[in-house]
Amino acid sequence: MNISINLLKQIFFILIVGVLLCYRYLSIGVDSIQVLYFSVYYCFATFAVILSGWRFKSLINPISIFVPFLYLLSYSFLQLSVDQVNYSSMTFLIINCSIVIYLLFASLNYPYKPVKIFALDEKLKRKLLYFISLMAFLTFIIECIVFGYIPILNITSVDVYGETNEKLVPFLHYFIILNSLLPTWAYVFFKEKIISKKEFRLVLALSIFILLNYLSKQLYLLFGMSLFVSYTYYNDINIKKILKALGVMFLVFGLVGFLRFDSDLSMSVSEFYRAISGIENEKVSLFEAVFVEYSSKRFSILDDMVNYSDRIAFLGYGMYTFRPFTSFFLLEKTGFIIRIPELNSEQRVGTFLIDPYLDFGLVGVFILNGLYGYLAVRYYNQFRKRYPEAIVKFTIIVFCILMGMFVNYFNSMLIWLGLIINKILVGGLKSKKMYL
């Protein structure tokens, strides 16, 4: 096994951090068994780093994008909150099977052959890009009329996020969510000489303005990731620019979080997070409290949902996996499909591991996680072979895995629409010159 010196340095640093964390949590009174579980899964996550470097020889790849989830999983075994629980044997089985199956399928090598479904010429692709941009703008105007104001002009005076989400226009709002990917498609068209630089800048400005009116961290993340990946596809990677992009991303996320924070509360942000995280140990920091609230507690919710579904012998038969269909055909709003509150994974936020199990049991865990791993490698190979349509496709896989800490975005309308429109707009394009 040929492992580079840089990878060995990274592994050494990761292991040192793990040892220091074990020492810290033992010193503040965390149970030694919990620290043991943490260290075992932490080492397994580090093994995934080694496997990633050996298999792909690239920093960003189908395995490395899964590594943050593994480290957060390991951290969840440290019960810093009163709301955390010991996982049942079935939850352990689901977690471990999901991880092993994904890593297995993401490690294999598949021959890539492009699937040609849509064959639009460049003029039609360009017109479709204009159509989506125009419909997004018109939808924004209609929703502003429904809201009664332009959200960005009232961002500090009203609960924009909560109020606007209750008044979104059905179906037409899909054009708004596509704005997270629209600049990336425009950038691809610009680099492939389908539209001009001026047209790209117009689409970019319009999309940014529309997105700023909707305080959606998910859309912001997908927007930033897809545009960044498209830039690295056509240009040499600059470390300084990467750091600047990360800085801007964290700044935007912090600002959005602040704007969405209830200013009427008579407590600081620090006290608020410690309270909602259920942390009583005074030695646990604010930073750790945030990790517990947005990461560790998600696995406890996963465990609760697994146990509840087993008690009532529940199977969804695809109502979670094919949620875009149920949403598009209004099957939930018309009462044809009724979600059990305790098993509403979209509301309870029990990580992306729960949906396959709720739908098809352990069979779903094997099949769907294998599919996720297969798609990750397929889209990655397509990206490496210089197919522009892989820019959005691989970005979507990375986005879904990163957001897997919360909910399953693989079965969201945003992702399904993004893949379909991406195939229509960019499918079949092959880079006319090698930019890298």
PDB file of N, CA and C in Angstrom, residues 315-378:
ATOM      1  N   LEU A 315     -43.646  -0.171   8.243  1.00  0.00           N
ATOM      2  CA  LEU A 315     -42.917  -0.133   6.978  1.00  0.00           C
ATOM      3  C   LEU A 315     -43.581   0.915   6.091  1.00  0.00           C
ATOM      4  N   GLY A 316     -42.791   1.827   5.548  1.00  0.00           N
ATOM      5  CA  GLY A 316     -43.357   2.907   4.740  1.00  0.00           C
ATOM      6  C   GLY A 316     -43.537   2.562   3.276  1.00  0.00           C
ATOM      7  N   TYR A 317     -42.902   1.476   2.817  1.00  0.00           N
ATOM      8  CA  TYR A 317     -43.017   1.014   1.429  1.00  0.00           C
ATOM      9  C   TYR A 317     -42.740   2.131   0.416  1.00  0.00           C
ATOM     10  N   GLY A 318     -41.754   2.964   0.706  1.00  0.00           N
ATOM     11  CA  GLY A 318     -41.329   3.971  -0.263  1.00  0.00           C
ATOM     12  C   GLY A 318     -41.834   5.379  -0.021  1.00  0.00           C
ATOM     13  N   MET A 319     -42.634   5.595   1.022  1.00  0.00           N
ATOM     14  CA  MET A 319     -43.186   6.930   1.251  1.00  0.00           C
ATOM     15  C   MET A 319     -42.112   7.938   1.671  1.00  0.00           C
ATOM     16  N   TYR A 320     -40.968   7.447   2.143  1.00  0.00           N
ATOM     17  CA  TYR A 320     -39.853   8.327   2.488  1.00  0.00           C
ATOM     18  C   TYR A 320     -38.892   8.462   1.304  1.00  0.00           C
ATOM     19  N   THR A 321     -38.547   7.340   0.706  1.00  0.00           N
ATOM     20  CA  THR A 321     -37.603   7.339  -0.404  1.00  0.00           C
ATOM     21  C   THR A 321     -38.126   8.122  -1.600  1.00  0.00           C
ATOM     22  N   PHE A 322     -39.433   8.030  -1.836  1.00  0.00           N
ATOM     23  CA  PHE A 322     -40.031   8.702  -3.002  1.00  0.00           C
ATOM     24  C   PHE A 322     -40.868   9.904  -2.584  1.00  0.00           C
ATOM     25  N   ARG A 323     -40.363  10.633  -1.585  1.00  0.00           N
ATOM     26  CA  ARG A 323     -41.068  11.807  -1.082  1.00  0.00           C
ATOM     27  C   ARG A 323     -41.350  12.862  -2.154  1.00  0.00           C
ATOM     28  N   PRO A 324     -40.459  13.078  -3.129  1.00  0.00           N
ATOM     29  CA  PRO A 324     -40.771  14.062  -4.185  1.00  0.00           C
ATOM     30  C   PRO A 324     -42.070  13.731  -4.931  1.00  0.00           C
ATOM     31  N   PHE A 325     -42.349  12.441  -5.147  1.00  0.00           N
ATOM     32  CA  PHE A 325     -43.600  12.066  -5.803  1.00  0.00           C
ATOM     33  C   PHE A 325     -44.799  12.412  -4.932  1.00  0.00           C
ATOM     34  N   THR A 326     -44.715  12.078  -3.651  1.00  0.00           N
ATOM     35  CA  THR A 326     -45.833  12.351  -2.746  1.00  0.00           C
ATOM     36  C   THR A 326     -46.057  13.847  -2.602  1.00  0.00           C
ATOM     37  N   SER A 327     -44.969  14.627  -2.682  1.00  0.00           N
ATOM     38  CA  SER A 327     -45.084  16.082  -2.587  1.00  0.00           C
ATOM     39  C   SER A 327     -45.676  16.670  -3.858  1.00  0.00           C
ATOM     40  N   PHE A 328     -45.177  16.216  -5.013  1.00  0.00           N
ATOM     41  CA  PHE A 328     -45.628  16.772  -6.290  1.00  0.00           C
ATOM     42  C   PHE A 328     -47.104  16.487  -6.540  1.00  0.00           C
ATOM     43  N   PHE A 329     -47.554  15.291  -6.192  1.00  0.00           N
ATOM     44  CA  PHE A 329     -48.949  14.911  -6.422  1.00  0.00           C
ATOM     45  C   PHE A 329     -49.854  15.204  -5.221  1.00  0.00           C
ATOM     46  N   LEU A 330     -49.307  15.969  -4.255  1.00  0.00           N
ATOM     47  CA  LEU A 330     -50.087  16.429  -3.093  1.00  0.00           C
ATOM     48  C   LEU A 330     -50.725  15.281  -2.319  1.00  0.00           C
ATOM     49  N   LEU A 331     -50.048  14.138  -2.258  1.00  0.00           N
ATOM     50  CA  LEU A 331     -50.608  12.964  -1.587  1.00  0.00           C
ATOM     51  C   LEU A 331     -50.712  13.155  -0.079  1.00  0.00           C
ATOM     52  N   GLU A 332     -49.842  14.006   0.485  1.00  0.00           N
ATOM     53  CA  GLU A 332     -49.906  14.270   1.919  1.00  0.00           C
ATOM     54  C   GLU A 332     -50.953  15.330   2.230  1.00  0.00           C
ATOM     55  N   LYS A 333     -50.975  16.384   1.421  1.00  0.00           N
ATOM     56  CA  LYS A 333     -51.941  17.453   1.665  1.00  0.00           C
ATOM     57  C   LYS A 333     -53.385  16.982   1.481  1.00  0.00           C
ATOM     58  N   THR A 334     -53.587  16.014   0.594  1.00  0.00           N
ATOM     59  CA  THR A 334     -54.942  15.488   0.364  1.00  0.00           C
ATOM     60  C   THR A 334     -55.299  14.373   1.341  1.00  0.00           C
ATOM     61  N   GLY A 335     -54.341  13.982   2.199  1.00  0.00           N
ATOM     62  CA  GLY A 335     -54.621  12.966   3.202  1.00  0.00           C
ATOM     63  C   GLY A 335     -54.461  11.541   2.716  1.00  0.00           C
ATOM     64  N   PHE A 336     -54.002  11.353   1.457  1.00  0.00           N
ATOM     65  CA  PHE A 336     -53.809  10.002   0.944  1.00  0.00           C
ATOM     66  C   PHE A 336     -52.688   9.293   1.696  1.00  0.00           C
ATOM     67  N   ILE A 337     -51.655  10.074   2.037  1.00  0.00           N
ATOM     68  CA  ILE A 337     -50.562   9.565   2.868  1.00  0.00           C
ATOM     69  C   ILE A 337     -50.533  10.368   4.152  1.00  0.00           C
ATOM     70  N   ILE A 338     -50.547   9.666   5.271  1.00  0.00           N
ATOM     71  CA  ILE A 338     -50.516  10.316   6.580  1.00  0.00           C
ATOM     72  C   ILE A 338     -49.241   9.892   7.302  1.00  0.00           C
ATOM     73  N   ARG A 339     -48.440  10.842   7.670  1.00  0.00           N
ATOM     74  CA  ARG A 339     -47.188  10.543   8.355  1.00  0.00           C
ATOM     75  C   ARG A 339     -47.408  10.475   9.870  1.00  0.00           C
ATOM     76  N   ILE A 340     -46.854   9.459  10.466  1.00  0.00           N
ATOM     77  CA  ILE A 340     -46.898   9.334  11.921  1.00  0.00           C
ATOM     78  C   ILE A 340     -45.925  10.359  12.507  1.00  0.00           C
ATOM     79  N   PRO A 341     -46.367  11.228  13.391  1.00  0.00           N
ATOM     80  CA  PRO A 341     -45.495  12.297  13.921  1.00  0.00           C
ATOM     81  C   PRO A 341     -44.171  11.769  14.477  1.00  0.00           C
ATOM     82  N   GLU A 342     -44.225  10.653  15.190  1.00  0.00           N
ATOM     83  CA  GLU A 342     -43.004  10.094  15.788  1.00  0.00           C
ATOM     84  C   GLU A 342     -42.009   9.593  14.738  1.00  0.00           C
ATOM     85  N   LEU A 343     -42.505   9.366  13.499  1.00  0.00           N
ATOM     86  CA  LEU A 343     -41.654   8.853  12.428  1.00  0.00           C
ATOM     87  C   LEU A 343     -41.524   9.838  11.268  1.00  0.00           C
ATOM     88  N   ASN A 344     -41.803  11.101  11.547  1.00  0.00           N
ATOM     89  CA  ASN A 344     -41.653  12.125  10.512  1.00  0.00           C
ATOM     90  C   ASN A 344     -40.185  12.554  10.483  1.00  0.00           C
ATOM     91  N   SER A 345     -39.396  11.892   9.640  1.00  0.00           N
ATOM     92  CA  SER A 345     -37.946  12.121   9.630  1.00  0.00           C
ATOM     93  C   SER A 345     -37.576  13.525   9.182  1.00  0.00           C
ATOM     94  N   GLU A 346     -38.429  14.149   8.393  1.00  0.00           N
ATOM     95  CA  GLU A 346     -38.150  15.507   7.922  1.00  0.00           C
ATOM     96  C   GLU A 346     -38.266  16.513   9.057  1.00  0.00           C
ATOM     97  N   GLN A 347     -39.171  16.265   9.988  1.00  0.00           N
ATOM     98  CA  GLN A 347     -39.372  17.167  11.117  1.00  0.00           C
ATOM     99  C   GLN A 347     -38.487  16.804  12.311  1.00  0.00           C
ATOM    100  N   ARG A 348     -38.319  15.516  12.551  1.00  0.00           N
ATOM    101  CA  ARG A 348     -37.573  15.093  13.736  1.00  0.00           C
ATOM    102  C   ARG A 348     -36.059  15.125  13.523  1.00  0.00           C
ATOM    103  N   VAL A 349     -35.610  15.056  12.290  1.00  0.00           N
ATOM    104  CA  VAL A 349     -34.195  15.174  11.945  1.00  0.00           C
ATOM    105  C   VAL A 349     -33.365  14.078  12.626  1.00  0.00           C
ATOM    106  N   GLY A 350     -33.465  12.873  12.095  1.00  0.00           N
ATOM    107  CA  GLY A 350     -32.759  11.720  12.660  1.00  0.00           C
ATOM    108  C   GLY A 350     -31.681  11.160  11.765  1.00  0.00           C
ATOM    109  N   THR A 351     -31.001  11.987  11.023  1.00  0.00           N
ATOM    110  CA  THR A 351     -29.938  11.652  10.072  1.00  0.00           C
ATOM    111  C   THR A 351     -30.495  10.917   8.851  1.00  0.00           C
ATOM    112  N   PHE A 352     -29.662  10.810   7.813  1.00  0.00           N
ATOM    113  CA  PHE A 352     -30.121  10.188   6.572  1.00  0.00           C
ATOM    114  C   PHE A 352     -30.216   8.667   6.681  1.00  0.00           C
ATOM    115  N   LEU A 353     -29.750   8.095   7.808  1.00  0.00           N
ATOM    116  CA  LEU A 353     -29.760   6.653   7.968  1.00  0.00           C
ATOM    117  C   LEU A 353     -31.153   6.086   8.222  1.00  0.00           C
ATOM    118  N   ILE A 354     -32.075   6.909   8.679  1.00  0.00           N
ATOM    119  CA  ILE A 354     -33.368   6.391   9.120  1.00  0.00           C
ATOM    120  C   ILE A 354     -34.321   6.074   7.977  1.00  0.00           C
ATOM    121  N   ASP A 355     -34.347   6.860   6.914  1.00  0.00           N
ATOM    122  CA  ASP A 355     -35.352   6.687   5.860  1.00  0.00           C
ATOM    123  C   ASP A 355     -35.317   5.320   5.183  1.00  0.00           C
ATOM    124  N   PRO A 356     -34.143   4.808   4.781  1.00  0.00           N
ATOM    125  CA  PRO A 356     -34.132   3.474   4.166  1.00  0.00           C
ATOM    126  C   PRO A 356     -34.712   2.402   5.068  1.00  0.00           C
ATOM    127  N   TYR A 357     -34.446   2.505   6.374  1.00  0.00           N
ATOM    128  CA  TYR A 357     -34.962   1.504   7.311  1.00  0.00           C
ATOM    129  C   TYR A 357     -36.468   1.638   7.480  1.00  0.00           C
ATOM    130  N   LEU A 358     -36.958   2.862   7.591  1.00  0.00           N
ATOM    131  CA  LEU A 358     -38.397   3.061   7.749  1.00  0.00           C
ATOM    132  C   LEU A 358     -39.176   2.552   6.540  1.00  0.00           C
ATOM    133  N   ASP A 359     -38.610   2.679   5.364  1.00  0.00           N
ATOM    134  CA  ASP A 359     -39.306   2.267   4.147  1.00  0.00           C
ATOM    135  C   ASP A 359     -39.259   0.766   3.911  1.00  0.00           C
ATOM    136  N   PHE A 360     -38.055   0.182   4.024  1.00  0.00           N
ATOM    137  CA  PHE A 360     -37.883  -1.210   3.602  1.00  0.00           C
ATOM    138  C   PHE A 360     -37.121  -2.076   4.594  1.00  0.00           C
ATOM    139  N   GLY A 361     -36.941  -1.605   5.829  1.00  0.00           N
ATOM    140  CA  GLY A 361     -36.232  -2.394   6.820  1.00  0.00           C
ATOM    141  C   GLY A 361     -34.752  -2.532   6.480  1.00  0.00           C
ATOM    142  N   LEU A 362     -34.135  -3.600   6.931  1.00  0.00           N
ATOM    143  CA  LEU A 362     -32.708  -3.804   6.695  1.00  0.00           C
ATOM    144  C   LEU A 362     -32.390  -3.977   5.214  1.00  0.00           C
ATOM    145  N   VAL A 363     -33.361  -4.487   4.440  1.00  0.00           N
ATOM    146  CA  VAL A 363     -33.158  -4.606   2.989  1.00  0.00           C
ATOM    147  C   VAL A 363     -32.925  -3.217   2.389  1.00  0.00           C
ATOM    148  N   GLY A 364     -33.710  -2.249   2.831  1.00  0.00           N
ATOM    149  CA  GLY A 364     -33.540  -0.883   2.352  1.00  0.00           C
ATOM    150  C   GLY A 364     -32.205  -0.298   2.762  1.00  0.00           C
ATOM    151  N   VAL A 365     -31.745  -0.633   3.974  1.00  0.00           N
ATOM    152  CA  VAL A 365     -30.449  -0.156   4.449  1.00  0.00           C
ATOM    153  C   VAL A 365     -29.338  -0.615   3.510  1.00  0.00           C
ATOM    154  N   PHE A 366     -29.383  -1.884   3.106  1.00  0.00           N
ATOM    155  CA  PHE A 366     -28.357  -2.430   2.211  1.00  0.00           C
ATOM    156  C   PHE A 366     -28.467  -1.833   0.809  1.00  0.00           C
ATOM    157  N   ILE A 367     -29.665  -1.847   0.243  1.00  0.00           N
ATOM    158  CA  ILE A 367     -29.840  -1.433  -1.154  1.00  0.00           C
ATOM    159  C   ILE A 367     -29.587   0.055  -1.343  1.00  0.00           C
ATOM    160  N   LEU A 368     -30.213   0.897  -0.504  1.00  0.00           N
ATOM    161  CA  LEU A 368     -30.125   2.340  -0.714  1.00  0.00           C
ATOM    162  C   LEU A 368     -28.741   2.893  -0.385  1.00  0.00           C
ATOM    163  N   ASN A 369     -28.104   2.387   0.670  1.00  0.00           N
ATOM    164  CA  ASN A 369     -26.755   2.868   0.970  1.00  0.00           C
ATOM    165  C   ASN A 369     -25.752   2.390  -0.072  1.00  0.00           C
ATOM    166  N   GLY A 370     -26.009   1.206  -0.629  1.00  0.00           N
ATOM    167  CA  GLY A 370     -25.192   0.749  -1.744  1.00  0.00           C
ATOM    168  C   GLY A 370     -25.371   1.644  -2.956  1.00  0.00           C
ATOM    169  N   LEU A 371     -26.619   2.070  -3.180  1.00  0.00           N
ATOM    170  CA  LEU A 371     -26.905   2.982  -4.296  1.00  0.00           C
ATOM    171  C   LEU A 371     -26.203   4.320  -4.105  1.00  0.00           C
ATOM    172  N   TYR A 372     -26.224   4.853  -2.870  1.00  0.00           N
ATOM    173  CA  TYR A 372     -25.558   6.127  -2.605  1.00  0.00           C
ATOM    174  C   TYR A 372     -24.061   6.019  -2.910  1.00  0.00           C
ATOM    175  N   GLY A 373     -23.443   4.917  -2.470  1.00  0.00           N
ATOM    176  CA  GLY A 373     -22.018   4.717  -2.730  1.00  0.00           C
ATOM    177  C   GLY A 373     -21.720   4.575  -4.208  1.00  0.00           C
ATOM    178  N   TYR A 374     -22.580   3.838  -4.916  1.00  0.00           N
ATOM    179  CA  TYR A 374     -22.400   3.651  -6.365  1.00  0.00           C
ATOM    180  C   TYR A 374     -22.507   4.982  -7.104  1.00  0.00           C
ATOM    181  N   LEU A 375     -23.520   5.774  -6.775  1.00  0.00           N
ATOM    182  CA  LEU A 375     -23.699   7.066  -7.445  1.00  0.00           C
ATOM    183  C   LEU A 375     -22.535   8.004  -7.153  1.00  0.00           C
ATOM    184  N   ALA A 376     -22.024   7.942  -5.930  1.00  0.00           N
ATOM    185  CA  ALA A 376     -20.895   8.801  -5.573  1.00  0.00           C
ATOM    186  C   ALA A 376     -19.689   8.501  -6.468  1.00  0.00           C
ATOM    187  N   VAL A 377     -19.392   7.211  -6.666  1.00  0.00           N
ATOM    188  CA  VAL A 377     -18.261   6.838  -7.519  1.00  0.00           C
ATOM    189  C   VAL A 377     -18.550   7.152  -8.979  1.00  0.00           C
ATOM    190  N   ARG A 378     -19.764   6.881  -9.431  1.00  0.00           N
ATOM    191  CA  ARG A 378     -20.118   7.133 -10.828  1.00  0.00           C
ATOM    192  C   ARG A 378     -19.975   8.613 -11.174  1.00  0.00           C
TER     193      ARG A 378
END
